[in-house]
């Protein structure tokens, strides 16, 4: 199947080009033709999965149902593999596998404030977090209370509040070592204003050593910001550890389970797979700090918790077994991400050269998941209550490792593991731009994209030209996380455009997962996350509903879909040049129309009007001013001018004593609106790529940077004048020459932000058409279905909102969510108007003979 999905015409009236399907309604701006003559690529019914990583308190404090924060008093323990020095936890100074340099990774460490996170002591008592006489050696810390008075309260505020629901049961478990204490203890859930909502008294036997106490607490009122308290009624010394409170109603009522509302949000995505445990944390800030899946098994009281590189301590209550169980509970395939003996290259980059234990650890993980109950690790799974195997579908070997050294490790591990487990897909962390030639054999690669909306809009075709036959693609992490605050509809629609490109290329893009998945909105580590949670509520962002719409509407196979649009010429608009000191950078500018008539000519730039850039940005990030020739409406022709690059010097950002410099290259702006928020720029040597001549696009103030290596080579020497000639030819072809030598010839087109794909759902007998309209105006298209029969009655699922800046919120959780309506005007040839700022799915009953 061809990947063509868009044809563009410049300035031709639609009615002259295409026969309109009927006379009613708005003039169509495009025609979408769905071709049934051949089946396109099959689409993986489990294409859309989810990426879980402990980041933003996504597990502890959101998905994992534990209500007590810092239940084991281990929050102050420094990251494994670091030592405490002068207020920092410092990593070993060993060379990094990425660049062979010794890195100085460290993190600020204030033990005193960290170890009491979540807790507060009231009353006449002194307290200390100590690690002698541990309840369990894996989590040695415990709280020692030395009480002088008769009323001491140990209070926990949970993860920014405990959700207490009237009439619901809460399972309490805690441990005391009474030492010299001779009183009783009362466990209570209290409201945010101090009222007792549930209470249970326990007798404490003096000298009994570490003793477990359990109870069910049932609040008599609801409060999303409740607290938990242990009340001691006598003086004496007592130790406290592992204080745990769980809602009885977890997802599927699992013990040590997931929060029902948050897990339900995951289930509602119908994810094809779940990736666990990440992300960077798989690698660790140091190798010792990596995720050790074996430590995440067994009784949660005995699990070694660990500081994770998103800067908090993780209980690992949502461990390997819970992950496998969750997959089973929501019908998703498990994807386990294994450490391959490398720590995170952005942090410390330390590594092991001994691959034997690395391999053994992965083999054990496989055995735990699906080995026979008579095997060592299979027996542990059975002991945890699941004798039946969980079927591991994917294993990713490492995370975001792009260094050459990784390839060798991947080759070695893959060879052994694939031979033993041909049923598992082993994923390589390389993306499209890494040294794929270093890999012997690869099932799947894992490129990631965190970008601005424009990038996804512009890269709907990114996968069309990827070479086939060498590997499948898992788009393991992607999201719009720039220029959209914590997320908005703009991000969601741009993602929909990008996903459309993935789905159209389903012969090579087999699976994908948005990242990151969840945040507790009181602790945002990462700018945009799919699901927001607080103690008593959960919200899916607009992007969540885009994921859901794709995942609920996967066709069995694609149908070739060609969208023909009418565009205005990309040249129409103002022209200008960029730079703050144009008098020093440009001279002798001459603008000619398509017939060669001179429409403007000037020795200097006195006729140009300056548009100042955003001066709130740091100087080194600031774009130069645009200088527009206001009285000339350019529609094509030729522009000639002389230009030179300027070297600017300024005090270094890092060290003001030092002088840094930057080269300001000249550039020509065309097709601009009055504010230059929408335009194209011919860059004559671009930022960071001195030798490049290329064309970038600006849409609604957001600039695309030419990320591929397209564009011509030319090294402009600062201070030297060059003769530049830019010709604007037919079909958007822009040609640029410098001193008579052609350096660039590139076609440009306006970004319409309209995308359409189609596929066939055999079970439903429906054609499924997905259309993105990223503009704030309606989009009308004539749709032609080249099939045998069409039933006029089907359905339309629409996600839209008034402004692309809109987003869901805790106050209005489903403001932007899909609305399904019945529609009875489908035909073989029909007209449909897509709402402004929308993602729409048409489900049309059709048949092909
Ligand atoms: O999703 C957040 C982080 O982004 C992941 O941990 C890492 O893999 C990527 O850099």
PDB file of N, CA, C and O and ligand atoms in Angstrom, residues 51 53-56 275 277-283 309-310 344 346-347 399-400 402 446 448 450 476-478 481 514-517 526 528-529, ligand 1:
ATOM      1  N   UNK A  51       2.267   3.164  29.644  1.00  0.00           N
ATOM      2  CA  UNK A  51       3.642   3.209  30.132  1.00  0.00           C
ATOM      3  C   UNK A  51       3.588   3.634  31.590  1.00  0.00           C
ATOM      4  O   UNK A  51       3.290   4.787  31.891  1.00  0.00           O
ATOM      5  N   UNK A  53       5.490   4.395  35.021  1.00  0.00           N
ATOM      6  CA  UNK A  53       6.760   4.617  35.728  1.00  0.00           C
ATOM      7  C   UNK A  53       6.434   5.298  37.043  1.00  0.00           C
ATOM      8  O   UNK A  53       5.511   6.116  37.110  1.00  0.00           O
ATOM      9  N   UNK A  54       7.178   4.983  38.087  1.00  0.00           N
ATOM     10  CA  UNK A  54       7.016   5.716  39.352  1.00  0.00           C
ATOM     11  C   UNK A  54       7.662   7.076  39.152  1.00  0.00           C
ATOM     12  O   UNK A  54       8.886   7.208  39.200  1.00  0.00           O
ATOM     13  N   UNK A  55       6.853   8.062  38.845  1.00  0.00           N
ATOM     14  CA  UNK A  55       7.266   9.448  38.604  1.00  0.00           C
ATOM     15  C   UNK A  55       6.052  10.286  38.967  1.00  0.00           C
ATOM     16  O   UNK A  55       4.925   9.818  38.795  1.00  0.00           O
ATOM     17  N   UNK A  56       6.224  11.449  39.491  1.00  0.00           N
ATOM     18  CA  UNK A  56       5.091  12.308  39.913  1.00  0.00           C
ATOM     19  C   UNK A  56       4.209  11.647  40.976  1.00  0.00           C
ATOM     20  O   UNK A  56       3.017  11.928  41.038  1.00  0.00           O
ATOM     21  N   UNK A 275       3.545  -1.270  30.299  1.00  0.00           N
ATOM     22  CA  UNK A 275       5.004  -1.268  30.482  1.00  0.00           C
ATOM     23  C   UNK A 275       5.311  -0.949  31.942  1.00  0.00           C
ATOM     24  O   UNK A 275       4.741  -0.024  32.506  1.00  0.00           O
ATOM     25  N   UNK A 277       8.912  -1.307  34.861  1.00  0.00           N
ATOM     26  CA  UNK A 277       8.639  -0.183  35.761  1.00  0.00           C
ATOM     27  C   UNK A 277       9.047   1.181  35.205  1.00  0.00           C
ATOM     28  O   UNK A 277       9.121   2.129  35.968  1.00  0.00           O
ATOM     29  N   UNK A 278       9.325   1.370  33.982  1.00  0.00           N
ATOM     30  CA  UNK A 278       9.664   2.712  33.460  1.00  0.00           C
ATOM     31  C   UNK A 278      10.425   2.551  32.182  1.00  0.00           C
ATOM     32  O   UNK A 278      10.366   1.506  31.553  1.00  0.00           O
ATOM     33  N   UNK A 279      11.143   3.565  31.840  1.00  0.00           N
ATOM     34  CA  UNK A 279      11.601   4.811  32.332  1.00  0.00           C
ATOM     35  C   UNK A 279      12.996   4.789  32.970  1.00  0.00           C
ATOM     36  O   UNK A 279      13.634   3.766  33.189  1.00  0.00           O
ATOM     37  N   UNK A 280      13.463   6.021  33.146  1.00  0.00           N
ATOM     38  CA  UNK A 280      14.810   6.230  33.709  1.00  0.00           C
ATOM     39  C   UNK A 280      15.039   5.451  34.998  1.00  0.00           C
ATOM     40  O   UNK A 280      16.177   5.085  35.305  1.00  0.00           O
ATOM     41  N   UNK A 281      13.975   5.217  35.780  1.00  0.00           N
ATOM     42  CA  UNK A 281      14.225   4.586  37.079  1.00  0.00           C
ATOM     43  C   UNK A 281      14.707   3.151  36.926  1.00  0.00           C
ATOM     44  O   UNK A 281      15.321   2.595  37.834  1.00  0.00           O
ATOM     45  N   UNK A 282      14.424   2.553  35.766  1.00  0.00           N
ATOM     46  CA  UNK A 282      14.921   1.196  35.503  1.00  0.00           C
ATOM     47  C   UNK A 282      16.444   1.201  35.590  1.00  0.00           C
ATOM     48  O   UNK A 282      17.071   0.296  36.137  1.00  0.00           O
ATOM     49  N   UNK A 283      17.020   2.268  35.041  1.00  0.00           N
ATOM     50  CA  UNK A 283      18.484   2.371  34.995  1.00  0.00           C
ATOM     51  C   UNK A 283      19.049   2.791  36.349  1.00  0.00           C
ATOM     52  O   UNK A 283      20.111   2.336  36.754  1.00  0.00           O
ATOM     53  N   UNK A 309      14.947   8.228  41.123  1.00  0.00           N
ATOM     54  CA  UNK A 309      15.558   9.443  40.587  1.00  0.00           C
ATOM     55  C   UNK A 309      14.563  10.551  40.242  1.00  0.00           C
ATOM     56  O   UNK A 309      14.977  11.630  39.788  1.00  0.00           O
ATOM     57  N   UNK A 310      13.284  10.338  40.462  1.00  0.00           N
ATOM     58  CA  UNK A 310      12.327  11.440  40.356  1.00  0.00           C
ATOM     59  C   UNK A 310      12.143  12.086  41.724  1.00  0.00           C
ATOM     60  O   UNK A 310      11.174  12.759  41.977  1.00  0.00           O
ATOM     61  N   UNK A 344      21.602   5.332  34.501  1.00  0.00           N
ATOM     62  CA  UNK A 344      21.147   6.377  33.580  1.00  0.00           C
ATOM     63  C   UNK A 344      22.319   7.255  33.121  1.00  0.00           C
ATOM     64  O   UNK A 344      23.015   7.849  33.927  1.00  0.00           O
ATOM     65  N   UNK A 346      22.278  10.076  31.650  1.00  0.00           N
ATOM     66  CA  UNK A 346      22.121  11.509  31.928  1.00  0.00           C
ATOM     67  C   UNK A 346      22.552  11.824  33.365  1.00  0.00           C
ATOM     68  O   UNK A 346      22.805  12.969  33.694  1.00  0.00           O
ATOM     69  N   UNK A 347      22.530  10.817  34.227  1.00  0.00           N
ATOM     70  CA  UNK A 347      22.944  11.031  35.607  1.00  0.00           C
ATOM     71  C   UNK A 347      24.388  10.553  35.742  1.00  0.00           C
ATOM     72  O   UNK A 347      25.294  11.192  35.259  1.00  0.00           O
ATOM     73  N   UNK A 399      16.601   1.015  29.065  1.00  0.00           N
ATOM     74  CA  UNK A 399      15.745   2.153  28.750  1.00  0.00           C
ATOM     75  C   UNK A 399      16.603   3.299  28.223  1.00  0.00           C
ATOM     76  O   UNK A 399      17.634   3.617  28.820  1.00  0.00           O
ATOM     77  N   UNK A 400      16.192   3.863  27.143  1.00  0.00           N
ATOM     78  CA  UNK A 400      16.858   5.052  26.567  1.00  0.00           C
ATOM     79  C   UNK A 400      18.373   4.929  26.592  1.00  0.00           C
ATOM     80  O   UNK A 400      19.069   5.878  26.945  1.00  0.00           O
ATOM     81  N   UNK A 402      21.434   4.803  24.328  1.00  0.00           N
ATOM     82  CA  UNK A 402      21.726   5.121  22.927  1.00  0.00           C
ATOM     83  C   UNK A 402      23.209   5.026  22.599  1.00  0.00           C
ATOM     84  O   UNK A 402      23.622   5.275  21.478  1.00  0.00           O
ATOM     85  N   UNK A 446      12.695   1.268  19.922  1.00  0.00           N
ATOM     86  CA  UNK A 446      11.829   2.077  20.791  1.00  0.00           C
ATOM     87  C   UNK A 446      12.180   3.564  20.714  1.00  0.00           C
ATOM     88  O   UNK A 446      12.811   4.108  21.629  1.00  0.00           O
ATOM     89  N   UNK A 448      11.560   7.584  21.006  1.00  0.00           N
ATOM     90  CA  UNK A 448      10.751   8.422  21.917  1.00  0.00           C
ATOM     91  C   UNK A 448      10.647   9.836  21.365  1.00  0.00           C
ATOM     92  O   UNK A 448      11.591  10.338  20.779  1.00  0.00           O
ATOM     93  N   UNK A 450       9.333  13.696  22.837  1.00  0.00           N
ATOM     94  CA  UNK A 450       8.702  14.702  23.709  1.00  0.00           C
ATOM     95  C   UNK A 450       8.896  16.039  22.995  1.00  0.00           C
ATOM     96  O   UNK A 450      10.030  16.530  22.909  1.00  0.00           O
ATOM     97  N   UNK A 476       7.649   3.975  22.283  1.00  0.00           N
ATOM     98  CA  UNK A 476       7.521   3.688  23.720  1.00  0.00           C
ATOM     99  C   UNK A 476       7.181   4.884  24.577  1.00  0.00           C
ATOM    100  O   UNK A 476       6.570   4.744  25.634  1.00  0.00           O
ATOM    101  N   UNK A 477       7.596   6.059  24.163  1.00  0.00           N
ATOM    102  CA  UNK A 477       7.282   7.273  24.930  1.00  0.00           C
ATOM    103  C   UNK A 477       7.049   8.381  23.925  1.00  0.00           C
ATOM    104  O   UNK A 477       7.911   8.629  23.069  1.00  0.00           O
ATOM    105  N   UNK A 478       5.927   9.024  24.036  1.00  0.00           N
ATOM    106  CA  UNK A 478       5.689  10.203  23.196  1.00  0.00           C
ATOM    107  C   UNK A 478       4.636  11.056  23.879  1.00  0.00           C
ATOM    108  O   UNK A 478       3.763  10.547  24.580  1.00  0.00           O
ATOM    109  N   UNK A 481       4.801  17.907  25.204  1.00  0.00           N
ATOM    110  CA  UNK A 481       5.022  18.434  26.562  1.00  0.00           C
ATOM    111  C   UNK A 481       5.719  19.793  26.535  1.00  0.00           C
ATOM    112  O   UNK A 481       6.241  20.227  27.541  1.00  0.00           O
ATOM    113  N   UNK A 514       1.848   6.362  25.296  1.00  0.00           N
ATOM    114  CA  UNK A 514       2.035   7.749  25.741  1.00  0.00           C
ATOM    115  C   UNK A 514       2.794   7.724  27.070  1.00  0.00           C
ATOM    116  O   UNK A 514       2.628   6.815  27.876  1.00  0.00           O
ATOM    117  N   UNK A 515       3.570   8.754  27.342  1.00  0.00           N
ATOM    118  CA  UNK A 515       4.264   8.807  28.644  1.00  0.00           C
ATOM    119  C   UNK A 515       4.429  10.256  29.100  1.00  0.00           C
ATOM    120  O   UNK A 515       4.533  11.146  28.259  1.00  0.00           O
ATOM    121  N   UNK A 516       4.522  10.467  30.419  1.00  0.00           N
ATOM    122  CA  UNK A 516       4.194   9.528  31.486  1.00  0.00           C
ATOM    123  C   UNK A 516       2.672   9.392  31.681  1.00  0.00           C
ATOM    124  O   UNK A 516       1.905  10.219  31.195  1.00  0.00           O
ATOM    125  N   UNK A 517       2.323   8.387  32.462  1.00  0.00           N
ATOM    126  CA  UNK A 517       0.915   7.989  32.550  1.00  0.00           C
ATOM    127  C   UNK A 517       0.129   8.762  33.605  1.00  0.00           C
ATOM    128  O   UNK A 517      -0.986   9.202  33.343  1.00  0.00           O
ATOM    129  N   UNK A 526       7.064  16.060  36.046  1.00  0.00           N
ATOM    130  CA  UNK A 526       7.166  16.087  34.578  1.00  0.00           C
ATOM    131  C   UNK A 526       6.011  16.935  34.066  1.00  0.00           C
ATOM    132  O   UNK A 526       4.886  16.806  34.564  1.00  0.00           O
ATOM    133  N   UNK A 528       3.830  17.231  31.510  1.00  0.00           N
ATOM    134  CA  UNK A 528       2.500  16.759  31.092  1.00  0.00           C
ATOM    135  C   UNK A 528       2.357  15.271  31.398  1.00  0.00           C
ATOM    136  O   UNK A 528       3.261  14.492  31.120  1.00  0.00           O
ATOM    137  N   UNK A 529       1.236  14.898  31.948  1.00  0.00           N
ATOM    138  CA  UNK A 529       0.966  13.504  32.301  1.00  0.00           C
ATOM    139  C   UNK A 529      -0.473  13.202  31.918  1.00  0.00           C
ATOM    140  O   UNK A 529      -1.333  14.078  31.966  1.00  0.00           O
TER     141      UNK A 529
HETATM  142  O1  LIG B   1       8.643   9.656  30.817  1.00  0.00           O
HETATM  143  C1  LIG B   1       9.571  10.342  31.589  1.00  0.00           C
HETATM  144  C2  LIG B   1      11.004   9.993  31.217  1.00  0.00           C
HETATM  145  O2  LIG B   1      11.284  10.364  29.914  1.00  0.00           O
HETATM  146  C3  LIG B   1      11.321   8.534  31.251  1.00  0.00           C
HETATM  147  O3  LIG B   1      11.673   8.117  32.510  1.00  0.00           O
HETATM  148  C4  LIG B   1      12.498   8.414  30.348  1.00  0.00           C
HETATM  149  O4  LIG B   1      12.583   7.162  29.726  1.00  0.00           O
HETATM  150  C5  LIG B   1      12.309   9.555  29.386  1.00  0.00           C
HETATM  151  O5  LIG B   1      13.453  10.304  29.267  1.00  0.00           O
END
